[in-house]
PDB file of C-alpha atoms in Angstrom:
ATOM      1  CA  UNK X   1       0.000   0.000   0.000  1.00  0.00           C
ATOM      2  CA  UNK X   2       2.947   2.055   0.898  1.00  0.00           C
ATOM      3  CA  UNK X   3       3.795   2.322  -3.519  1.00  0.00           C
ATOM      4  CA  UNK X   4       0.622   3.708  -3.625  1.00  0.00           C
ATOM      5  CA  UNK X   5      -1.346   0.841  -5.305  1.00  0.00           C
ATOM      6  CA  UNK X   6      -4.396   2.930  -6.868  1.00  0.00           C
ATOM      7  CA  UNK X   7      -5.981  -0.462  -7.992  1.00  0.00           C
ATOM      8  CA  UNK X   8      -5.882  -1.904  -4.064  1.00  0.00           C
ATOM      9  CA  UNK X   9      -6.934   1.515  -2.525  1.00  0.00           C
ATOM     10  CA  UNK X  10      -9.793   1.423  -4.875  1.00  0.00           C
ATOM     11  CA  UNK X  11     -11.094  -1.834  -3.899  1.00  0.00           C
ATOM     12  CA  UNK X  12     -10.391  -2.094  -0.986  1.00  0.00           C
ATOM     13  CA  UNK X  13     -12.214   1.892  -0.225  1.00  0.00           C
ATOM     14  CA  UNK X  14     -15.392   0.655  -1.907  1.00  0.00           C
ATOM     15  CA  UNK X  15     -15.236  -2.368   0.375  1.00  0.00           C
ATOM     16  CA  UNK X  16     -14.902  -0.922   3.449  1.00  0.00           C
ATOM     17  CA  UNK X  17     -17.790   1.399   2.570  1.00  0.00           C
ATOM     18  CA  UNK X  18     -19.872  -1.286   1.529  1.00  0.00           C
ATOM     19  CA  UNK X  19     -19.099  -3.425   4.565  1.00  0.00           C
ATOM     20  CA  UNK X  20     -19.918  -0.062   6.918  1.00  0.00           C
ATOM     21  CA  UNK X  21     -23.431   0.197   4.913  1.00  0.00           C
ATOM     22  CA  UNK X  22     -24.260  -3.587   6.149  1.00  0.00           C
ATOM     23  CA  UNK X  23     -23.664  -2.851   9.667  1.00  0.00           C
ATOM     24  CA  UNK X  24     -25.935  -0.337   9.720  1.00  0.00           C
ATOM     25  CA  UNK X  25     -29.181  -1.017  11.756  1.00  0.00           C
ATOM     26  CA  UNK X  26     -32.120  -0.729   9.191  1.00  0.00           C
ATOM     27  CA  UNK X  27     -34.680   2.435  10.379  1.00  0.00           C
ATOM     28  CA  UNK X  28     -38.285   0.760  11.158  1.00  0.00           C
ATOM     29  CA  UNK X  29     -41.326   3.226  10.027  1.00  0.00           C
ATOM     30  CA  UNK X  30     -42.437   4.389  13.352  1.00  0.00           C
ATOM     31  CA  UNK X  31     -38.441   5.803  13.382  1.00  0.00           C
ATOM     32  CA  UNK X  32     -39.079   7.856  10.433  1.00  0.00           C
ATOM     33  CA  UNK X  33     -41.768   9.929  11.830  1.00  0.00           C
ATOM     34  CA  UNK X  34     -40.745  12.507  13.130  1.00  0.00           C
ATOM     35  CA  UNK X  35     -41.284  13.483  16.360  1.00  0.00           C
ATOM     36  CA  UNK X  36     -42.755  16.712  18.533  1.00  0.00           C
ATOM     37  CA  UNK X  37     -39.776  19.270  19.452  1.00  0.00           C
ATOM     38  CA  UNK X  38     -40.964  19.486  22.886  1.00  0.00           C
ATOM     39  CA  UNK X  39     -40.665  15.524  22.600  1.00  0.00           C
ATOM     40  CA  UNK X  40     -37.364  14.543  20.859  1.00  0.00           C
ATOM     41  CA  UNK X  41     -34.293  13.678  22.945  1.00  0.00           C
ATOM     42  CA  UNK X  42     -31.026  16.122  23.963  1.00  0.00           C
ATOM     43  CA  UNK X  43     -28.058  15.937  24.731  1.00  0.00           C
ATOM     44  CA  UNK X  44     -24.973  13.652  24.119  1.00  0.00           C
ATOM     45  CA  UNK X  45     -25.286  10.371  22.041  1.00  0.00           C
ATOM     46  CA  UNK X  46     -28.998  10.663  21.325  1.00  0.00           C
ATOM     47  CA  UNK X  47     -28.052   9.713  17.538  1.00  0.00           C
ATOM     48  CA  UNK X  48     -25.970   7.145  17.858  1.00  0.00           C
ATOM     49  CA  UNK X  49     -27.180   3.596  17.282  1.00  0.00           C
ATOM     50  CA  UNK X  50     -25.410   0.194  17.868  1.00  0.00           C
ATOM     51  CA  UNK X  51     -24.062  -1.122  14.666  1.00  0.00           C
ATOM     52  CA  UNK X  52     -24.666  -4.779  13.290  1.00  0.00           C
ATOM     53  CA  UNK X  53     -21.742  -7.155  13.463  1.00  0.00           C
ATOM     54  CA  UNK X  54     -21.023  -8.707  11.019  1.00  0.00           C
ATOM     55  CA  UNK X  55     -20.201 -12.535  10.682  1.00  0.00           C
ATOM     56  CA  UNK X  56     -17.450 -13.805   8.933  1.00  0.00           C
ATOM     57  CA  UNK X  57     -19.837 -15.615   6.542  1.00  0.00           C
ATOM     58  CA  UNK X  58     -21.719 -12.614   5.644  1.00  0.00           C
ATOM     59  CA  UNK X  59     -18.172 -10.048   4.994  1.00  0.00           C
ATOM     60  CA  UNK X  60     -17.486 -12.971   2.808  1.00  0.00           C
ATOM     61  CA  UNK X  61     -20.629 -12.705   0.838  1.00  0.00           C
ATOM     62  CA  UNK X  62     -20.341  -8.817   0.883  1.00  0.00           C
ATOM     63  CA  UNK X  63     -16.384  -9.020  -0.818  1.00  0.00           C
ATOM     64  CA  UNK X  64     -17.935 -11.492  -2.849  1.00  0.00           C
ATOM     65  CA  UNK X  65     -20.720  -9.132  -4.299  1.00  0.00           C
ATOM     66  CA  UNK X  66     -18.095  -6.846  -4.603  1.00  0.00           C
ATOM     67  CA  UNK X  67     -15.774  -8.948  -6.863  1.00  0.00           C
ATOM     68  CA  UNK X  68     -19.051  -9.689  -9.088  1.00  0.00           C
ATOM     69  CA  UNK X  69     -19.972  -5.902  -9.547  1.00  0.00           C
ATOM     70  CA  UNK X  70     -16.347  -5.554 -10.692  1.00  0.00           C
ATOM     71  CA  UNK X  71     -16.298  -8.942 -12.932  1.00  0.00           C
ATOM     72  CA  UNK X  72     -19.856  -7.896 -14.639  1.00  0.00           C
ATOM     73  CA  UNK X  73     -18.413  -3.738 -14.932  1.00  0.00           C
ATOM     74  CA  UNK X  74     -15.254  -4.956 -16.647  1.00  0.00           C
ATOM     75  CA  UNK X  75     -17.525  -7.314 -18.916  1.00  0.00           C
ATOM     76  CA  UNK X  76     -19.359  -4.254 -20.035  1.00  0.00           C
ATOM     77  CA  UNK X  77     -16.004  -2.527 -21.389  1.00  0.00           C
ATOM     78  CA  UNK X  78     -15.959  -4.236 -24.309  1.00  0.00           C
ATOM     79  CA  UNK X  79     -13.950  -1.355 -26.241  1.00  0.00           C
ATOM     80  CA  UNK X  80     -10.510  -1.406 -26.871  1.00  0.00           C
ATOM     81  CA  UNK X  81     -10.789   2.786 -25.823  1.00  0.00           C
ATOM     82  CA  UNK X  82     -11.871   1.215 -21.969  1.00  0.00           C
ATOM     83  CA  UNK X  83      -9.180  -1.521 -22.369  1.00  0.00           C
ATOM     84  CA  UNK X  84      -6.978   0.499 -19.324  1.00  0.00           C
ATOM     85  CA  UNK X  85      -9.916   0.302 -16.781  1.00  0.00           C
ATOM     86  CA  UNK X  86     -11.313  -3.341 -17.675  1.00  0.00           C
ATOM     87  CA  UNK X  87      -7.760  -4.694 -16.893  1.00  0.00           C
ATOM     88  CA  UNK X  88      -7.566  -1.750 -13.621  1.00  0.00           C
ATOM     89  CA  UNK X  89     -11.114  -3.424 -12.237  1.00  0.00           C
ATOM     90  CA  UNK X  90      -9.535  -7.031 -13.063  1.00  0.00           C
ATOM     91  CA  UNK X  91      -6.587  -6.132 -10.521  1.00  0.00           C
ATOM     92  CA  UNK X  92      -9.344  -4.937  -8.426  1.00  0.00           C
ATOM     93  CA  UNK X  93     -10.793  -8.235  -8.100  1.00  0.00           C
ATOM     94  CA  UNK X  94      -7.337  -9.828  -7.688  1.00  0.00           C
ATOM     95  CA  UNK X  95      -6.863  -7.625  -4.834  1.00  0.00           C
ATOM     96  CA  UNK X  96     -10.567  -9.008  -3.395  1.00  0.00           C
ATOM     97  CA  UNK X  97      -9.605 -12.375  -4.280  1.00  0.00           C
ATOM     98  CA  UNK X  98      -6.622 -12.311  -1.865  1.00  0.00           C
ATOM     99  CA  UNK X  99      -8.499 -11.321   1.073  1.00  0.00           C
ATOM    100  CA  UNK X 100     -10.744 -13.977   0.488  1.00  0.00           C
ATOM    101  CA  UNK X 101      -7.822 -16.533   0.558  1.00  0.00           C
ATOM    102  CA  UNK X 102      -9.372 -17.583  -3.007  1.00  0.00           C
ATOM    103  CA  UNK X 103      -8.077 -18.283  -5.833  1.00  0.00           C
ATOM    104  CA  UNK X 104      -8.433 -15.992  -8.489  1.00  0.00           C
ATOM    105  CA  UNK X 105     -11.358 -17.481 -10.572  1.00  0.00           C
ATOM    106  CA  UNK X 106     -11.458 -14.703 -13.767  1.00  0.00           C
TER     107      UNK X 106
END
């Protein structure tokens, strides 16, 4: 990471973002509503909500979703004019692949 690998920052940025978006708790209906002024909470912490954990099961099916987005993007680019960024979302999935203690299955 320390050469700067733009391919590895890449995925591995849109991973961690997608795994932060699964932890979140989903808002129910009655949560939407809002709320009278004289009636919603103060002070400290009031918006902070326990995240989901993740299991190891499910991050794997999350990097996994993410390797297929990349796989079915660089299937699109079909072009020799996006040649450069089918073979920079290939090394993306590489990159995935290795977390996953996978092989590489392109």
């Amino acid at each position: 990471m320390r050469a700067r690998d733009k391919a590895a920052v890449s995925a591995l940025r849109s991973t961690l973002a997608a795994l932060d978006n699964a932890e979140a708790v989903p808002v129910g209906a009655e949560e939407l509503r809002g709320v009278a002024v004289e009636d919603s909470p103060v002070g400290v912490g009031v918006t902070e909500a326990a995240r989901r954990e993740l299991t190891e099961p499910e991050t794997a099916d999350i990097v996994r979703a993410e390797i297929a987005e990349r796989l079915a993007a660089a299937a699109q680019l079909t072009t020799p004019a996006h040649a450069g960024h089918a073979a920079r979302l290939q090394e993306e999935v590489a990159v995935l692949h290795r977390f996953l203690d996978e092989p590489d299955a392109r």
